[in-house]
XYZ file of C-alpha atoms in Angstrom:
338
model
C 62.205 126.461 92.486
C 63.479 123.011 91.594
C 61.236 120.400 90.061
C 61.193 116.673 90.875
C 63.670 114.561 88.936
C 62.547 113.107 85.610
C 63.940 111.550 82.446
C 63.021 111.977 78.775
C 62.875 109.090 76.293
C 62.729 109.193 72.483
C 61.987 106.205 70.228
C 63.114 106.863 66.650
C 61.122 104.704 64.254
C 61.035 104.407 60.507
C 57.725 106.280 60.231
C 57.139 107.825 63.678
C 59.183 109.427 66.444
C 57.659 108.868 69.891
C 58.821 110.707 72.985
C 57.748 111.011 76.622
C 58.881 112.473 79.923
C 58.711 110.158 82.942
C 58.531 111.376 86.520
C 59.994 109.735 89.627
C 56.977 107.459 90.004
C 57.333 106.073 86.498
C 54.375 108.046 85.139
C 54.701 109.519 81.659
C 53.607 113.085 82.339
C 53.680 114.325 78.765
C 54.269 112.764 75.371
C 54.394 113.634 71.712
C 54.569 111.947 68.340
C 55.769 113.289 65.037
C 56.427 111.882 61.602
C 59.974 110.745 60.904
C 61.265 112.966 58.054
C 63.407 110.207 56.542
C 62.655 111.371 52.997
C 64.310 114.694 53.822
C 67.677 113.138 54.598
C 69.700 112.208 57.679
C 70.162 115.776 58.930
C 66.401 116.238 59.083
C 66.006 112.982 61.014
C 68.604 114.004 63.586
C 67.057 117.465 63.912
C 63.632 115.911 64.517
C 64.996 113.716 67.314
C 66.683 116.728 68.926
C 63.464 118.734 68.618
C 61.364 115.960 70.179
C 63.699 115.629 73.157
C 64.000 119.389 73.650
C 60.217 119.795 73.636
C 59.898 117.598 76.732
C 62.903 118.643 78.831
C 61.996 120.538 82.001
C 63.720 121.655 85.181
C 64.636 118.429 86.934
C 65.348 116.422 83.771
C 68.426 114.335 84.570
C 69.039 112.424 81.322
C 67.668 111.553 77.890
C 67.364 108.012 76.538
C 67.181 107.327 72.801
C 66.483 104.134 70.895
C 66.661 103.500 67.167
C 66.669 100.612 64.672
C 69.652 99.404 62.683
C 73.221 98.687 63.714
C 73.737 100.608 66.943
C 77.032 101.320 68.703
C 75.563 102.065 72.118
C 78.917 102.705 73.783
C 79.737 105.478 71.293
C 76.145 106.674 70.944
C 76.349 106.210 67.171
C 73.904 104.771 64.636
C 76.342 102.837 62.476
C 73.752 101.988 59.827
C 69.982 102.318 59.568
C 68.921 101.927 55.935
C 65.284 103.004 56.384
C 66.411 106.231 58.058
C 69.340 107.006 55.781
C 71.702 107.092 58.756
C 75.297 105.923 58.589
C 77.905 106.569 61.304
C 75.579 109.184 62.784
C 76.489 110.440 66.313
C 72.873 110.732 67.407
C 73.508 110.815 71.164
C 76.080 113.598 70.797
C 73.692 115.676 68.700
C 71.091 115.603 71.478
C 73.653 116.075 74.259
C 75.185 119.106 72.541
C 71.772 120.772 72.326
C 70.526 119.919 75.815
C 73.722 119.628 77.900
C 72.410 116.438 79.513
C 73.633 112.832 79.661
C 72.235 110.971 76.641
C 72.132 107.219 76.006
C 71.447 105.385 72.746
C 70.155 101.812 72.560
C 68.964 99.499 69.786
C 65.162 99.660 69.736
C 64.673 95.917 70.148
C 67.214 95.690 72.975
C 65.420 98.614 74.592
C 62.146 96.693 74.319
C 63.863 93.649 75.801
C 65.164 95.730 78.707
C 61.639 96.988 79.385
C 60.303 93.437 79.256
C 63.040 92.279 81.629
C 62.311 94.912 84.258
C 58.669 95.818 83.774
C 56.984 93.016 81.865
C 56.888 89.232 81.690
C 60.637 88.890 82.241
C 60.793 90.600 85.631
C 61.428 87.298 87.438
C 63.366 85.615 84.611
C 67.137 85.192 84.288
C 67.129 83.805 80.731
C 64.754 85.575 78.385
C 64.217 85.958 74.651
C 62.084 88.808 73.286
C 61.292 88.477 69.569
C 59.838 91.533 67.841
C 57.812 90.631 64.750
C 57.223 93.696 62.623
C 58.326 94.879 59.202
C 61.434 92.813 59.977
C 62.316 90.427 62.799
C 64.838 90.971 65.582
C 65.337 89.816 69.146
C 66.624 90.914 72.505
C 68.422 88.317 74.603
C 68.868 88.173 78.365
C 71.286 85.496 79.582
C 71.893 84.958 83.300
C 70.165 88.275 83.952
C 72.358 90.264 81.563
C 71.361 91.870 78.272
C 73.457 90.284 75.503
C 75.074 92.690 73.029
C 77.715 90.589 71.263
C 81.256 91.440 70.212
C 80.199 94.177 67.782
C 77.006 95.140 69.590
C 74.933 93.541 66.852
C 73.557 90.503 68.710
C 69.895 89.719 68.137
C 69.574 89.488 64.344
C 67.048 86.735 64.960
C 65.289 87.258 61.647
C 68.328 85.942 59.804
C 68.424 82.549 61.455
C 68.161 80.116 58.513
C 65.061 77.934 58.810
C 64.924 76.394 55.316
C 67.983 75.428 53.264
C 67.760 77.085 49.843
C 64.438 78.640 50.847
C 62.948 82.055 50.132
C 65.380 84.783 49.153
C 65.928 87.309 51.947
C 66.782 90.992 51.541
C 69.993 90.334 53.492
C 71.300 88.254 50.580
C 70.821 84.845 52.204
C 68.145 82.245 51.527
C 65.729 80.629 53.940
C 65.849 83.256 56.712
C 63.007 83.448 59.223
C 62.400 87.059 58.183
C 61.550 85.869 54.664
C 58.578 83.937 56.109
C 57.139 85.706 59.166
C 57.868 89.395 58.885
C 54.984 91.661 57.942
C 56.689 92.598 54.687
C 57.350 88.963 53.762
C 53.778 87.887 54.482
C 52.376 90.623 52.251
C 54.895 89.930 49.487
C 54.274 86.182 49.484
C 50.495 86.623 49.614
C 50.506 89.007 46.674
C 52.511 86.435 44.764
C 49.509 84.076 44.998
C 47.326 86.718 43.365
C 45.833 88.006 46.602
C 45.537 91.634 47.649
C 46.766 92.776 51.046
C 48.132 96.021 52.462
C 49.494 94.578 55.691
C 49.782 91.420 57.763
C 46.461 92.101 59.482
C 44.674 91.774 56.131
C 46.130 88.288 55.819
C 45.449 87.078 59.367
C 41.844 88.248 59.028
C 41.416 85.698 56.206
C 42.948 82.648 57.865
C 39.607 80.809 58.120
C 38.371 81.693 54.644
C 41.412 81.883 52.353
C 43.524 78.721 51.842
C 46.496 80.742 50.573
C 46.456 82.990 53.634
C 46.182 79.945 55.920
C 49.037 78.133 54.147
C 51.413 81.091 54.269
C 50.580 81.749 57.912
C 51.222 78.109 58.760
C 54.568 78.244 56.962
C 55.455 81.446 58.827
C 54.537 80.198 62.293
C 56.383 76.941 61.607
C 59.446 78.948 60.561
C 59.301 80.910 63.821
C 58.994 77.675 65.776
C 62.072 76.282 64.013
C 64.095 79.418 64.811
C 62.992 79.246 68.441
C 64.149 75.629 68.619
C 67.615 76.735 67.524
C 67.812 79.558 70.053
C 66.375 77.449 72.873
C 68.854 74.606 72.351
C 71.685 77.132 72.290
C 70.648 79.461 75.125
C 68.097 77.491 77.196
C 65.532 80.275 77.543
C 63.257 80.208 80.547
C 60.669 82.376 78.820
C 60.052 83.587 75.260
C 58.083 86.791 74.719
C 56.701 87.817 71.330
C 56.137 91.493 70.516
C 55.465 93.683 67.482
C 52.518 94.243 65.201
C 52.110 90.624 64.119
C 51.265 89.621 67.707
C 47.849 91.241 67.177
C 46.934 87.801 65.797
C 46.899 86.517 69.386
C 46.363 82.783 69.787
C 46.420 82.335 66.008
C 50.132 83.076 66.438
C 51.025 81.622 69.829
C 49.234 78.276 69.506
C 50.962 77.030 66.307
C 54.301 78.496 67.424
C 54.118 76.654 70.736
C 53.320 73.406 68.908
C 56.161 73.859 66.418
C 58.591 74.659 69.225
C 57.645 71.598 71.231
C 57.851 69.345 68.151
C 61.436 70.420 67.683
C 62.342 69.749 71.332
C 61.367 66.105 71.613
C 63.815 65.439 74.454
C 62.900 68.364 76.715
C 60.032 70.647 77.658
C 59.692 73.850 75.677
C 59.987 77.237 77.383
C 56.798 79.229 77.764
C 55.791 81.502 74.877
C 53.602 84.567 75.480
C 52.757 87.918 73.942
C 54.228 91.028 75.556
C 51.839 93.136 77.654
C 53.877 96.304 77.035
C 52.592 96.892 73.517
C 54.111 99.277 71.003
C 55.695 101.471 73.686
C 58.167 98.874 74.949
C 61.085 100.506 73.126
C 60.214 103.897 74.592
C 60.056 102.421 78.091
C 63.422 100.741 77.591
C 64.958 104.027 76.448
C 63.626 105.655 79.618
C 65.165 102.897 81.712
C 68.544 103.416 80.053
C 68.283 107.142 80.779
C 67.466 106.379 84.407
C 70.489 104.121 84.691
C 72.750 106.778 83.168
C 71.387 109.611 85.288
C 72.773 108.341 88.576
C 69.326 108.329 90.131
C 68.912 105.789 92.878
C 66.881 104.996 95.923
C 69.474 106.803 98.033
C 68.150 110.201 96.938
C 64.561 109.102 97.064
C 64.182 109.025 93.287
C 63.635 105.867 91.254
C 61.955 106.602 87.901
C 60.454 103.489 86.327
C 61.130 101.418 89.404
C 57.723 99.950 88.708
C 55.702 99.494 85.576
C 54.822 102.930 84.112
C 51.266 104.097 83.987
C 49.526 106.917 82.190
C 47.073 109.232 83.853
C 43.712 107.914 82.745
C 45.250 105.659 80.095
C 46.540 102.521 81.759
C 50.218 102.031 80.945
C 50.157 103.453 77.430
C 52.564 106.276 76.719
C 50.236 108.494 74.743
C 47.924 110.535 76.982
C 48.263 113.606 74.802
C 49.428 113.974 71.239
C 50.920 117.234 70.064
C 51.465 118.214 66.473
C 55.117 118.674 65.639
C 54.176 122.094 64.296
C 52.061 123.286 67.225
C 53.143 126.672 68.601
C 53.767 125.225 72.055
C 55.956 122.432 70.755
C 57.895 124.736 68.475
C 58.422 127.272 71.242
C 59.854 124.649 73.560
C 62.022 123.205 70.774
C 63.746 126.552 70.069
């Protein structure tokens, strides 16, 4: 007996691999999370991705969508370089396809998040969109005239390396004055510790904005840096809407209000585009990977199947893609992965 069509998506992160299977109504029927075994080497990382996808494939699965950080060659399905994962010229899509005998797509995680925002989030009625993900690093997805921008080498969107201060803070990329050296989670923690403060993450710093002058100063410098970078991108690309995503957006209006002011200050001769926080949360990349799988599967309205044609929802859990969490070593998961 055949089962209704579905797609599987896997989001490979530096610390966690998230995966889910989406049915024809855009509902994530089952999901799992497991730790990324990056310390065990690239072969272990690839094997974990294959195992996560295999655990969710069922009769009716038409395609698998993957997303990952780093320099991604989506046309070839290859992770050209991902330092945190130890991957270099790794044919990730082929590894999954060989195991499952299904079409497999690979997309940059931030572009996948941008695709989800374009179709399912705040960009659904927008032709020119910028999605900036503020996490351990900073990157962006760009939609211009309704099309996702990839660039000549497929590396478009390195937003964190827009220079905002000449001869400013040293950046891990080798340049000075990059946005990422001011308003990434890692930069905030590093700069705060340099003042003598103690913080484990960006949330520790934003919690002290009203009581700690050093935290307030560094946050102000970071939000100003983001505003400056957004001025550059807006003048160049004329965004209709800017969406902020990633862990730092948990700061809410403490982030959006100063960024909006800094952006408007830098655009004295025109109105600034709107700036909002993504409603899709941490699962945006996973949703984008599912959309890419849907596109590659050949599914269309003509056969009555349109996975993710509307914003996904979880049974009893809003739109979050985590109704159930399985241990990577559970007997059921291991049995399905073999």
